Coordinates of C-alpha atoms in Angstrom, one line a residue:
X1 CA 4.7 35.7 -68.3
X2 CA 1.1 36.7 -66.3
X3 CA -0.1 33.6 -66.9
X4 CA 3.2 31.8 -65.4
X5 CA 3.1 34.2 -62.1
X6 CA -0.3 33.5 -62.1
X7 CA 0.1 29.8 -61.9
X8 CA 3.3 30.0 -59.1
X9 CA 1.0 31.9 -57.0
X10 CA -1.5 29.5 -57.6
X11 CA 0.5 26.5 -56.2
X12 CA 2.2 28.6 -53.4
X13 CA -1.2 28.9 -51.9
X14 CA -1.8 25.3 -52.1
X15 CA 1.3 24.5 -50.6
X16 CA 0.7 26.7 -47.8
X17 CA -2.9 25.8 -47.1
X18 CA -1.8 22.2 -47.3
X19 CA 0.8 23.0 -44.5
X20 CA -1.5 24.7 -42.4
X21 CA -4.2 21.8 -43.0
X22 CA -1.2 19.4 -41.8
X23 CA -0.4 21.8 -38.7
X24 CA -4.1 22.2 -37.3
X25 CA -4.1 18.3 -37.3
X26 CA -1.3 17.9 -35.4
X27 CA -2.3 20.9 -33.1
X28 CA -5.6 19.0 -32.9
X29 CA -4.0 15.7 -31.9
X30 CA -1.8 17.1 -29.2
X31 CA -4.6 19.2 -27.9
X32 CA -6.8 15.7 -27.6
X33 CA -8.4 15.2 -23.9
X34 CA -6.0 13.7 -21.4
X35 CA -5.8 10.0 -21.4
X36 CA -8.3 8.7 -18.8
X37 CA -6.4 7.6 -15.2
X38 CA -8.1 6.0 -12.3
X39 CA -6.4 4.9 -9.1
X40 CA -6.8 1.6 -7.2
X41 CA -6.3 1.0 -3.7
X42 CA -5.2 -2.5 -3.0
X43 CA -4.8 -4.0 0.3
X44 CA -4.3 -7.7 1.6
X45 CA -8.0 -8.2 2.5
X46 CA -9.4 -9.9 5.5
X47 CA -12.4 -11.9 6.6
X48 CA -13.0 -9.4 9.4
X49 CA -15.4 -6.8 8.7
X50 CA -13.6 -4.3 11.2
X51 CA -10.4 -4.9 9.1
X52 CA -12.2 -4.2 5.5
X53 CA -13.8 -1.1 7.0
X54 CA -10.5 0.5 7.8
X55 CA -9.4 0.1 4.4
X56 CA -12.7 1.6 2.8
X57 CA -12.3 4.4 5.1
X58 CA -9.3 5.4 3.8
X59 CA -10.8 5.1 0.3
X60 CA -13.5 7.2 1.6
X61 CA -11.4 10.0 3.3
X62 CA -8.8 10.5 0.3
X63 CA -11.7 10.3 -2.7
X64 CA -12.7 13.6 -3.1
X65 CA -8.9 15.5 -3.2
X66 CA -7.6 12.9 -5.5
X67 CA -10.6 13.4 -7.7
X68 CA -9.9 17.2 -7.4
X69 CA -7.0 16.2 -9.6
X70 CA -8.3 17.0 -13.3
X71 CA -6.2 14.2 -14.7
X72 CA -7.8 11.6 -12.5
X73 CA -11.6 10.2 -13.2
X74 CA -12.2 7.6 -10.7
X75 CA -10.9 6.0 -7.2
X76 CA -11.8 3.0 -5.9
X77 CA -10.5 -0.1 -3.5
X78 CA -10.1 -3.8 -3.9
X79 CA -8.9 -6.5 -1.7
X80 CA -6.3 -9.2 -2.9
X81 CA -7.9 -12.1 -1.1
X82 CA -10.8 -13.4 1.0
X83 CA -13.7 -10.8 -0.4
X84 CA -15.1 -8.8 -3.3
X85 CA -14.3 -6.4 -4.7
X86 CA -11.1 -8.2 -5.8
X87 CA -8.4 -6.8 -7.9
X88 CA -9.7 -8.6 -11.0
X89 CA -12.9 -7.5 -10.6
X90 CA -12.0 -3.8 -10.2
X91 CA -9.6 -4.1 -13.7
X92 CA -12.3 -5.3 -15.6
X93 CA -14.7 -2.1 -14.4
X94 CA -11.6 0.2 -15.4
X95 CA -11.4 -1.6 -19.0
X96 CA -15.4 -1.4 -19.3
X97 CA -15.3 2.2 -18.7
X98 CA -12.6 2.9 -21.0
X99 CA -9.7 3.7 -19.0
X100 CA -6.2 4.2 -20.3
X101 CA -4.1 4.0 -17.4
X102 CA -4.6 2.7 -13.7
X103 CA -2.2 3.7 -10.7
X104 CA -2.2 1.1 -8.5
X105 CA -1.5 2.3 -4.8
X106 CA -0.9 -0.8 -2.6
X107 CA -1.2 -0.4 1.1
X108 CA 1.3 -2.9 2.2
X109 CA 3.9 -1.8 5.0
X110 CA 7.1 -3.1 2.8
X111 CA 8.2 -5.5 0.4
X112 CA 6.6 -8.8 0.6
X113 CA 5.7 -11.7 -1.4
X114 CA 2.4 -10.1 -2.0
X115 CA 3.6 -7.0 -2.8
X116 CA 6.5 -8.1 -5.0
X117 CA 5.1 -11.2 -6.6
X118 CA 1.4 -11.8 -6.3
X119 CA 0.1 -8.4 -6.9
X120 CA 2.2 -8.2 -10.4
X121 CA 0.8 -11.6 -11.2
X122 CA -2.9 -10.8 -10.3
X123 CA -2.6 -7.6 -12.6
X124 CA -0.9 -9.5 -15.6
X125 CA 2.1 -7.3 -15.7
X126 CA 4.2 -10.3 -14.4
X127 CA 4.4 -13.5 -16.4
X128 CA 5.6 -16.0 -13.3
X129 CA 3.6 -19.2 -14.4
X130 CA 4.0 -21.0 -11.0
X131 CA 3.0 -17.8 -9.0
X132 CA -0.1 -17.8 -11.8
X133 CA -0.6 -21.4 -10.9
X134 CA -0.8 -20.9 -7.1
X135 CA -2.7 -18.0 -6.8
X136 CA -5.3 -19.6 -9.5
X137 CA -5.6 -23.0 -8.2
X138 CA -4.9 -23.0 -4.3
X139 CA -5.7 -19.0 -3.5
X140 CA -8.8 -19.0 -6.0
X141 CA -7.7 -15.5 -6.7
X142 CA -8.3 -14.5 -10.3
X143 CA -5.6 -13.0 -12.5
X144 CA -6.7 -10.5 -14.9
X145 CA -4.6 -8.4 -17.6
X146 CA -5.9 -5.3 -18.2
X147 CA -6.1 -3.3 -21.4
X148 CA -5.3 -0.4 -19.2
X149 CA -1.5 0.3 -18.8
X150 CA -0.9 -0.3 -14.9
X151 CA 1.5 1.6 -12.9
X152 CA 2.3 0.4 -9.1
X153 CA 3.4 2.8 -6.3
X154 CA 6.0 2.0 -3.5
X155 CA 5.0 0.3 0.0
X156 CA 4.1 2.1 3.1
X157 CA 7.9 2.2 4.4
X158 CA 9.1 4.3 1.2
X159 CA 8.4 7.3 3.4
X160 CA 8.7 8.0 7.4
X161 CA 5.2 7.2 8.0
X162 CA 5.4 4.0 9.7
X163 CA 8.1 5.6 12.3
X164 CA 6.2 8.4 13.1
X165 CA 2.9 6.4 13.5
X166 CA 4.7 3.6 15.7
X167 CA 6.2 6.6 17.7
X168 CA 2.8 8.4 18.4
X169 CA 1.4 5.0 19.4
X170 CA 4.3 4.2 22.0
X171 CA 4.1 7.6 23.7
X172 CA 0.7 7.3 24.2
X173 CA 1.4 4.4 26.3
X174 CA 4.3 5.2 27.9
X175 CA 5.2 6.2 31.3
X176 CA 8.5 6.3 31.9
X177 CA 11.2 5.5 28.9
X178 CA 13.8 5.0 31.0
X179 CA 12.3 1.8 32.7
X180 CA 10.4 0.6 29.7
X181 CA 10.8 -1.7 26.8
X182 CA 9.1 -1.8 23.5
X183 CA 8.0 -4.9 21.7
X184 CA 7.3 -4.5 17.9
X185 CA 4.8 -7.3 16.7
X186 CA 4.6 -7.8 12.7
X187 CA 3.0 -10.2 10.5
X188 CA 6.7 -11.2 9.3
X189 CA 7.6 -13.0 5.2
X190 CA 10.0 -15.9 5.1
X191 CA 10.7 -15.0 1.5
X192 CA 11.7 -11.2 2.2
X193 CA 12.8 -11.9 6.0
X194 CA 15.6 -9.4 5.6
X195 CA 13.5 -6.4 4.3
X196 CA 10.9 -7.1 7.1
X197 CA 13.7 -7.1 9.6
X198 CA 15.5 -3.8 8.5
X199 CA 11.9 -2.6 8.3
X200 CA 11.2 -3.0 12.4
X201 CA 14.9 -2.6 12.9
X202 CA 14.5 1.3 11.1
X203 CA 11.4 1.9 13.5
X204 CA 13.3 0.9 16.6
X205 CA 16.2 3.2 15.9
X206 CA 14.1 5.8 15.1
X207 CA 12.2 5.0 18.7
X208 CA 15.5 5.2 20.8
X209 CA 16.0 8.8 19.2
X210 CA 12.2 10.2 19.6
X211 CA 10.8 8.2 22.6
X212 CA 13.8 7.8 24.5
X213 CA 13.4 3.8 24.8
X214 CA 16.7 1.8 24.8
X215 CA 15.5 -1.6 25.0
X216 CA 13.2 -2.4 21.6
X217 CA 12.5 -6.2 20.2
X218 CA 10.3 -7.3 17.8
X219 CA 8.3 -10.5 17.2
X220 CA 6.3 -12.3 14.4
X221 CA 3.1 -13.2 14.5
X222 CA 1.9 -14.3 11.1
X223 CA 2.5 -17.5 8.7
X224 CA 5.9 -17.6 9.0
X225 CA 5.8 -18.7 13.0
X226 CA 2.2 -20.3 12.0
X227 CA 0.3 -17.5 13.8
X228 CA 1.6 -18.8 17.1
X229 CA 1.6 -16.4 20.7
X230 CA 4.9 -17.9 21.4
X231 CA 7.2 -15.5 19.5
X232 CA 5.3 -12.6 21.2
X233 CA 5.5 -14.1 24.7
X234 CA 9.4 -14.7 24.3
X235 CA 9.4 -11.4 23.2
X236 CA 7.9 -9.8 26.2
X237 CA 9.7 -12.0 28.6
X238 CA 13.0 -11.2 27.1
X239 CA 12.3 -7.9 27.4
X240 CA 11.3 -8.1 31.0
X241 CA 14.7 -9.4 32.0
X242 CA 16.1 -5.7 30.9
X243 CA 13.3 -3.3 31.9
X244 CA 10.3 -3.1 34.6
X245 CA 7.6 -2.2 32.0
X246 CA 6.8 -3.2 28.3
X247 CA 5.2 -1.9 25.9
X248 CA 3.5 -4.1 22.7
X249 CA 2.9 -2.2 19.6
X250 CA 1.0 -4.3 16.8
X251 CA 2.9 -3.0 13.6
X252 CA -0.3 -4.1 11.7
X253 CA -2.3 -2.1 8.6
X254 CA -5.5 -2.6 10.3
X255 CA -7.6 -4.2 13.1
X256 CA -8.2 -7.9 12.7
X257 CA -9.4 -9.4 16.1
X258 CA -7.5 -12.8 15.0
X259 CA -4.4 -10.9 15.4
X260 CA -4.6 -8.0 17.7
X261 CA -7.0 -10.3 20.3
X262 CA -6.7 -14.0 19.7
X263 CA -2.7 -13.8 19.2
X264 CA -1.1 -10.3 20.9
X265 CA -3.7 -10.1 23.6
X266 CA -3.3 -13.6 24.7
X267 CA 0.5 -13.4 24.8
X268 CA 0.2 -10.5 26.7
X269 CA -2.2 -12.0 29.2
X270 CA 0.2 -15.2 29.2
X271 CA 3.3 -13.1 30.6
X272 CA 4.0 -11.9 34.3
X273 CA 4.9 -8.2 34.9
X274 CA 3.7 -5.0 33.6
X275 CA 2.5 -5.0 30.2
X276 CA 1.1 -2.0 28.2
X277 CA -0.7 -2.9 25.5
X278 CA -3.7 -1.7 22.7
X279 CA -5.4 -3.5 20.3
X280 CA -4.5 -0.9 17.6
X281 CA -2.8 -0.9 14.5
X282 CA -1.4 1.4 11.6
X283 CA -5.1 2.7 10.7
X284 CA -6.8 5.3 11.1
X285 CA -3.6 7.8 10.3
X286 CA -4.5 11.0 8.6
X287 CA -1.1 10.9 7.7
X288 CA -1.2 7.7 5.5
X289 CA -4.0 9.1 4.1
X290 CA -1.9 12.1 3.1
X291 CA 0.7 9.8 1.8
X292 CA -1.8 7.8 -0.5
X293 CA -2.6 11.1 -2.1
X294 CA 0.6 12.6 -2.4
X295 CA 2.3 9.1 -3.9
X296 CA -1.1 9.0 -6.3
X297 CA -0.1 12.4 -7.7
X298 CA 3.5 12.1 -8.0
X299 CA 2.6 8.9 -9.9
X300 CA 0.1 11.1 -12.4
X301 CA 2.8 13.4 -13.1
X302 CA 5.3 11.0 -14.2
X303 CA 3.2 9.0 -16.4

């Protein structure tokens, strides 16, 4: 009887010990270090050094704050086209350094062909064969599917950032809102024309309330209009029929002499009447930097 009791006690000890070891292994697994997370700030890119520097300045301004989040190990920038480091180059680096997750923050104004099609294809998270062939062939943009899991955040008009930015710039040039019109000049997108019209229209409605300007119009200056000055000229002339003075504001992410000077400035110089125009852009804007930080941290928490 004593031997039987001893045997049962020994079995119980073995079972409890085995359960304890299993539990410890599970706890160890659960307590393993978090996944290695990186952040890639993506922009369109430009041949203009001044344009690229404005985007690199964003990285410089937000990096320390983003890296204060213990879950994030790296912050860097990629240009979609025209120059290095490209998206593929930076994603290869993330893989080389053993990252598990990469949060891609596209610094684009709104939904566009680049945001919705090109970037997902370049990242390898969309398998559109025609887009891939176009990017690899005509555009000479490398497509790379990373080992790391990729999350892409919304564009800038997801927040009130653009409206407040334009309001500030309009007010800086305004003298008397009752006698002024405002022309918003943006790049445009043929495939997503509705979304771009909605973006400038929402900015215009916001300005009517916040700045007191009733006459507001918009014009495109990009590929959609063959980079012509004519839409901007016509927009100014249309507003001149309604108001004594016109304020022209570029709705462009950064300052590229080709757009701000060779297109918009030439259009301003070509019309008669009083026109207020500054060759500026959305950047620099501390609120945009804050948005990058906030959207990054929110995305990390959702992973």
